[in-house]
Amino acid sequence: MDNINAEKIIILENGEEKIESTDSGFKDIDEAVEYFLEYDTSNFPINANKVTFNLYEDDYPHTVMFSKFKDKWYRSEYRINFKGYYLNDLLFSVDGNEIDIANYLYKNIDNINSECNLELDTEYLKSKIEPDDLIIEELMDKMNTNKAKFELLDI
């Protein structure tokens, strides 16, 4: 089996992107993924917003992503899509991981509340938002009405 090739992509707060090759020395993709899921985030630049490790074994790619939510680092290896409809019209659609979706909801919950006529306590909802797909689904259950529907889909 070939060595695992790893690439680190850093997105800084100003939007600048830095790409670094990483000599991982791993012989197995599962071992590499496990290692990068436990990666020490204190090694990230202080002004980084997102760090992605792209891992390649032959032609099989795998990604481990780190993003900040409320100034704390979280990790993910899954990609999902959040969609919000009002009167069957698609108003909101975000691709990313659960951290990206949590950040989107946190920043846009007031707008979603207004656009979908939800009349929810958005400050309470903001306090409950976490980058966890189960918590996001619980919040979406509170946001769903006869006129507004929200869904989370695997990509």
CSV table of N, CA, C and O in Angstrom, one decimal, residues 67-137:
chain,number,residue,atom,x,y,z
A,67,SER,N,-12.7,24.2,12.2
A,67,SER,CA,-13.3,25.5,12.1
A,67,SER,C,-13.5,26.1,13.4
A,67,SER,O,-13.8,25.3,14.4
A,68,LYS,N,-13.6,27.4,13.5
A,68,LYS,CA,-13.9,28.0,14.8
A,68,LYS,C,-15.4,28.3,14.9
A,68,LYS,O,-16.0,28.7,13.9
A,69,PHE,N,-15.9,28.1,16.1
A,69,PHE,CA,-17.3,28.5,16.4
A,69,PHE,C,-17.2,29.2,17.8
A,69,PHE,O,-16.7,28.6,18.7
A,70,LYS,N,-17.6,30.4,17.9
A,70,LYS,CA,-17.5,31.2,19.1
A,70,LYS,C,-16.0,31.1,19.6
A,70,LYS,O,-15.8,30.9,20.8
A,71,ASP,N,-15.1,31.3,18.7
A,71,ASP,CA,-13.6,31.4,19.1
A,71,ASP,C,-13.1,30.1,19.6
A,71,ASP,O,-12.0,30.1,20.2
A,72,LYS,N,-13.8,29.0,19.5
A,72,LYS,CA,-13.3,27.7,19.9
A,72,LYS,C,-13.2,26.8,18.7
A,72,LYS,O,-14.1,26.8,17.8
A,73,TRP,N,-12.1,26.0,18.6
A,73,TRP,CA,-11.9,25.0,17.5
A,73,TRP,C,-12.7,23.8,17.6
A,73,TRP,O,-12.8,23.2,18.7
A,74,TYR,N,-13.4,23.4,16.5
A,74,TYR,CA,-14.1,22.1,16.4
A,74,TYR,C,-13.6,21.4,15.2
A,74,TYR,O,-13.1,22.0,14.3
A,75,ARG,N,-13.8,20.1,15.2
A,75,ARG,CA,-13.3,19.3,14.1
A,75,ARG,C,-14.5,18.5,13.5
A,75,ARG,O,-15.5,18.2,14.2
A,76,SER,N,-14.3,18.2,12.2
A,76,SER,CA,-15.4,17.4,11.5
A,76,SER,C,-14.8,16.7,10.3
A,76,SER,O,-13.7,17.1,9.8
A,77,GLU,N,-15.4,15.6,9.9
A,77,GLU,CA,-15.0,14.9,8.7
A,77,GLU,C,-16.2,14.7,7.7
A,77,GLU,O,-16.1,14.0,6.7
A,78,TYR,N,-17.3,15.4,8.0
A,78,TYR,CA,-18.5,15.2,7.3
A,78,TYR,C,-18.9,16.5,6.6
A,78,TYR,O,-18.7,17.6,7.1
A,79,ARG,N,-19.6,16.4,5.5
A,79,ARG,CA,-20.1,17.5,4.7
A,79,ARG,C,-21.7,17.3,4.7
A,79,ARG,O,-22.2,16.3,4.4
A,80,ILE,N,-22.4,18.4,5.0
A,80,ILE,CA,-23.8,18.4,5.0
A,80,ILE,C,-24.3,19.7,4.3
A,80,ILE,O,-23.6,20.6,4.0
A,81,ASN,N,-25.6,19.7,4.0
A,81,ASN,CA,-26.3,20.8,3.4
A,81,ASN,C,-27.5,21.2,4.3
A,81,ASN,O,-28.3,20.3,4.7
A,82,PHE,N,-27.6,22.5,4.6
A,82,PHE,CA,-28.8,23.0,5.4
A,82,PHE,C,-29.6,23.8,4.4
A,82,PHE,O,-29.1,24.6,3.6
A,83,LYS,N,-30.9,23.5,4.4
A,83,LYS,CA,-31.9,24.1,3.5
A,83,LYS,C,-33.0,24.7,4.3
A,83,LYS,O,-33.5,24.0,5.2
A,84,GLY,N,-33.5,25.8,4.0
A,84,GLY,CA,-34.7,26.4,4.6
A,84,GLY,C,-35.6,26.9,3.6
A,84,GLY,O,-35.3,27.6,2.6
A,85,TYR,N,-36.9,26.5,3.7
A,85,TYR,CA,-38.0,26.9,2.7
A,85,TYR,C,-39.0,27.6,3.5
A,85,TYR,O,-39.4,27.4,4.6
A,86,TYR,N,-39.6,28.6,2.8
A,86,TYR,CA,-40.8,29.3,3.3
A,86,TYR,C,-41.8,29.3,2.1
A,86,TYR,O,-41.5,29.7,1.0
A,87,LEU,N,-43.0,28.8,2.4
A,87,LEU,CA,-44.0,28.6,1.4
A,87,LEU,C,-43.5,27.8,0.2
A,87,LEU,O,-43.7,28.2,-0.9
A,88,ASN,N,-42.7,26.8,0.5
A,88,ASN,CA,-42.1,25.9,-0.6
A,88,ASN,C,-41.0,26.6,-1.4
A,88,ASN,O,-40.6,26.1,-2.4
A,89,ASP,N,-40.7,27.9,-1.1
A,89,ASP,CA,-39.6,28.6,-1.8
A,89,ASP,C,-38.3,28.4,-1.0
A,89,ASP,O,-38.3,28.7,0.2
A,90,LEU,N,-37.3,28.0,-1.7
A,90,LEU,CA,-36.0,27.9,-1.1
A,90,LEU,C,-35.4,29.2,-0.8
A,90,LEU,O,-35.2,30.0,-1.7
A,91,LEU,N,-35.2,29.5,0.5
A,91,LEU,CA,-34.7,30.8,0.9
A,91,LEU,C,-33.2,30.7,1.4
A,91,LEU,O,-32.5,31.7,1.3
A,92,PHE,N,-32.9,29.6,2.0
A,92,PHE,CA,-31.6,29.4,2.6
A,92,PHE,C,-31.0,28.1,2.2
A,92,PHE,O,-31.6,27.1,2.3
A,93,SER,N,-29.7,28.1,1.8
A,93,SER,CA,-29.0,26.8,1.4
A,93,SER,C,-27.5,27.0,1.7
A,93,SER,O,-26.9,28.0,1.2
A,94,VAL,N,-27.0,26.2,2.6
A,94,VAL,CA,-25.6,26.3,3.0
A,94,VAL,C,-25.0,24.9,2.9
A,94,VAL,O,-25.5,24.0,3.5
A,95,ASP,N,-23.9,24.8,2.2
A,95,ASP,CA,-23.1,23.6,2.2
A,95,ASP,C,-21.9,23.7,3.1
A,95,ASP,O,-21.3,24.8,3.1
A,96,GLY,N,-21.6,22.7,3.8
A,96,GLY,CA,-20.4,22.8,4.7
A,96,GLY,C,-20.4,21.6,5.7
A,96,GLY,O,-21.0,20.6,5.4
A,97,ASN,N,-19.8,21.8,6.8
A,97,ASN,CA,-19.9,20.8,7.9
A,97,ASN,C,-20.7,21.4,9.0
A,97,ASN,O,-21.3,22.5,8.9
A,98,GLU,N,-20.9,20.6,10.1
A,98,GLU,CA,-21.8,21.1,11.1
A,98,GLU,C,-21.3,22.4,11.8
A,98,GLU,O,-22.1,23.2,12.3
A,99,ILE,N,-20.0,22.6,11.7
A,99,ILE,CA,-19.4,23.9,12.3
A,99,ILE,C,-19.9,25.1,11.4
A,99,ILE,O,-20.3,26.1,11.9
A,100,ASP,N,-19.8,24.9,10.1
A,100,ASP,CA,-20.2,25.9,9.1
A,100,ASP,C,-21.7,26.2,9.3
A,100,ASP,O,-22.1,27.4,9.3
A,101,ILE,N,-22.5,25.2,9.4
A,101,ILE,CA,-23.9,25.4,9.6
A,101,ILE,C,-24.2,26.1,10.9
A,101,ILE,O,-25.0,27.0,11.0
A,102,ALA,N,-23.5,25.7,12.0
A,102,ALA,CA,-23.7,26.4,13.3
A,102,ALA,C,-23.4,27.8,13.2
A,102,ALA,O,-24.1,28.7,13.7
A,103,ASN,N,-22.2,28.1,12.6
A,103,ASN,CA,-21.8,29.5,12.4
A,103,ASN,C,-22.9,30.3,11.6
A,103,ASN,O,-23.2,31.4,11.9
A,104,TYR,N,-23.4,29.7,10.5
A,104,TYR,CA,-24.4,30.3,9.7
A,104,TYR,C,-25.6,30.6,10.5
A,104,TYR,O,-26.2,31.7,10.4
A,105,LEU,N,-26.1,29.6,11.2
A,105,LEU,CA,-27.3,29.8,12.0
A,105,LEU,C,-27.1,30.9,13.1
A,105,LEU,O,-28.0,31.7,13.3
A,106,TYR,N,-26.0,30.9,13.7
A,106,TYR,CA,-25.7,31.8,14.8
A,106,TYR,C,-25.7,33.3,14.2
A,106,TYR,O,-26.2,34.2,14.8
A,107,LYS,N,-25.1,33.4,13.0
A,107,LYS,CA,-25.0,34.8,12.4
A,107,LYS,C,-26.3,35.2,11.8
A,107,LYS,O,-26.6,36.4,11.6
A,108,ASN,N,-27.2,34.3,11.3
A,108,ASN,CA,-28.3,34.6,10.5
A,108,ASN,C,-29.7,34.2,11.1
A,108,ASN,O,-30.7,34.3,10.4
A,109,ILE,N,-29.7,33.8,12.4
A,109,ILE,CA,-31.0,33.4,13.0
A,109,ILE,C,-32.0,34.5,13.0
A,109,ILE,O,-33.2,34.2,12.8
A,110,ASP,N,-31.6,35.7,13.2
A,110,ASP,CA,-32.6,36.8,13.2
A,110,ASP,C,-33.2,37.0,11.8
A,110,ASP,O,-34.4,37.2,11.7
A,111,ASN,N,-32.4,36.9,10.8
A,111,ASN,CA,-32.9,37.0,9.4
A,111,ASN,C,-33.8,35.8,9.1
A,111,ASN,O,-34.9,36.0,8.5
A,112,ILE,N,-33.4,34.6,9.4
A,112,ILE,CA,-34.2,33.5,9.2
A,112,ILE,C,-35.6,33.6,9.9
A,112,ILE,O,-36.6,33.3,9.3
A,113,ASN,N,-35.5,34.0,11.2
A,113,ASN,CA,-36.7,34.2,12.0
A,113,ASN,C,-37.7,35.2,11.3
A,113,ASN,O,-38.9,35.0,11.2
A,114,SER,N,-37.1,36.3,10.8
A,114,SER,CA,-37.9,37.3,10.1
A,114,SER,C,-38.4,36.9,8.7
A,114,SER,O,-39.6,37.0,8.5
A,115,GLU,N,-37.6,36.3,7.9
A,115,GLU,CA,-37.9,35.9,6.6
A,115,GLU,C,-39.0,34.8,6.6
A,115,GLU,O,-39.8,34.7,5.7
A,116,CYS,N,-39.0,34.0,7.6
A,116,CYS,CA,-39.9,32.8,7.7
A,116,CYS,C,-41.1,33.1,8.7
A,116,CYS,O,-41.8,32.1,8.9
A,117,ASN,N,-41.2,34.3,9.2
A,117,ASN,CA,-42.2,34.6,10.1
A,117,ASN,C,-42.4,33.6,11.3
A,117,ASN,O,-43.4,33.2,11.6
A,118,LEU,N,-41.2,33.3,11.9
A,118,LEU,CA,-41.2,32.3,12.9
A,118,LEU,C,-41.6,32.8,14.3
A,118,LEU,O,-42.1,32.0,15.1
A,119,GLU,N,-41.3,34.0,14.6
A,119,GLU,CA,-41.7,34.6,15.9
A,119,GLU,C,-41.0,33.8,17.1
A,119,GLU,O,-41.7,33.5,18.1
A,120,LEU,N,-39.7,33.4,16.9
A,120,LEU,CA,-39.0,32.7,17.9
A,120,LEU,C,-38.1,33.6,18.7
A,120,LEU,O,-37.8,34.7,18.3
A,121,ASP,N,-37.8,33.2,19.9
A,121,ASP,CA,-36.8,33.9,20.8
A,121,ASP,C,-35.4,33.6,20.2
A,121,ASP,O,-34.8,32.6,20.6
A,122,THR,N,-34.9,34.5,19.4
A,122,THR,CA,-33.6,34.2,18.7
A,122,THR,C,-32.5,34.3,19.7
A,122,THR,O,-31.5,33.6,19.5
A,123,GLU,N,-32.5,35.1,20.7
A,123,GLU,CA,-31.4,35.1,21.7
A,123,GLU,C,-31.4,33.7,22.4
A,123,GLU,O,-30.3,33.2,22.6
A,124,TYR,N,-32.5,33.2,22.7
A,124,TYR,CA,-32.5,31.8,23.3
A,124,TYR,C,-31.9,30.8,22.3
A,124,TYR,O,-31.1,30.0,22.7
A,125,LEU,N,-32.3,30.9,21.1
A,125,LEU,CA,-31.8,29.9,20.1
A,125,LEU,C,-30.3,30.1,19.9
A,125,LEU,O,-29.6,29.1,19.8
A,126,LYS,N,-29.8,31.3,19.9
A,126,LYS,CA,-28.4,31.5,19.7
A,126,LYS,C,-27.6,30.9,20.9
A,126,LYS,O,-26.5,30.3,20.7
A,127,SER,N,-28.2,30.9,22.1
A,127,SER,CA,-27.5,30.3,23.2
A,127,SER,C,-27.5,28.8,23.1
A,127,SER,O,-26.7,28.1,23.7
A,128,LYS,N,-28.4,28.2,22.3
A,128,LYS,CA,-28.5,26.7,22.2
A,128,LYS,C,-27.7,26.2,21.0
A,128,LYS,O,-27.4,25.0,20.9
A,129,ILE,N,-27.3,27.1,20.0
A,129,ILE,CA,-26.6,26.6,18.8
A,129,ILE,C,-25.3,26.1,19.1
A,129,ILE,O,-24.5,26.7,19.8
A,130,GLU,N,-25.0,24.9,18.7
A,130,GLU,CA,-23.7,24.2,18.8
A,130,GLU,C,-23.3,23.5,17.5
A,130,GLU,O,-24.2,23.1,16.8
A,131,PRO,N,-22.0,23.3,17.2
A,131,PRO,CA,-21.7,22.6,16.0
A,131,PRO,C,-21.8,21.1,16.1
A,131,PRO,O,-20.8,20.4,16.1
A,132,ASP,N,-23.0,20.7,16.3
A,132,ASP,CA,-23.3,19.3,16.4
A,132,ASP,C,-24.6,19.0,15.6
A,132,ASP,O,-25.6,19.7,15.8
A,133,ASP,N,-24.6,18.0,14.8
A,133,ASP,CA,-25.7,17.8,13.9
A,133,ASP,C,-27.0,17.5,14.7
A,133,ASP,O,-28.1,17.9,14.3
A,134,LEU,N,-26.9,16.8,15.8
A,134,LEU,CA,-28.1,16.5,16.6
A,134,LEU,C,-28.7,17.7,17.2
A,134,LEU,O,-29.9,17.9,17.2
A,135,ILE,N,-27.9,18.6,17.7
A,135,ILE,CA,-28.4,19.9,18.2
A,135,ILE,C,-29.0,20.8,17.1
A,135,ILE,O,-30.0,21.4,17.3
A,136,ILE,N,-28.3,20.8,16.0
A,136,ILE,CA,-28.9,21.6,14.9
A,136,ILE,C,-30.2,21.0,14.4
A,136,ILE,O,-31.2,21.8,14.2
A,137,GLU,N,-30.4,19.7,14.4
A,137,GLU,CA,-31.7,19.1,14.1
A,137,GLU,C,-32.7,19.4,15.1
A,137,GLU,O,-33.9,19.7,14.7
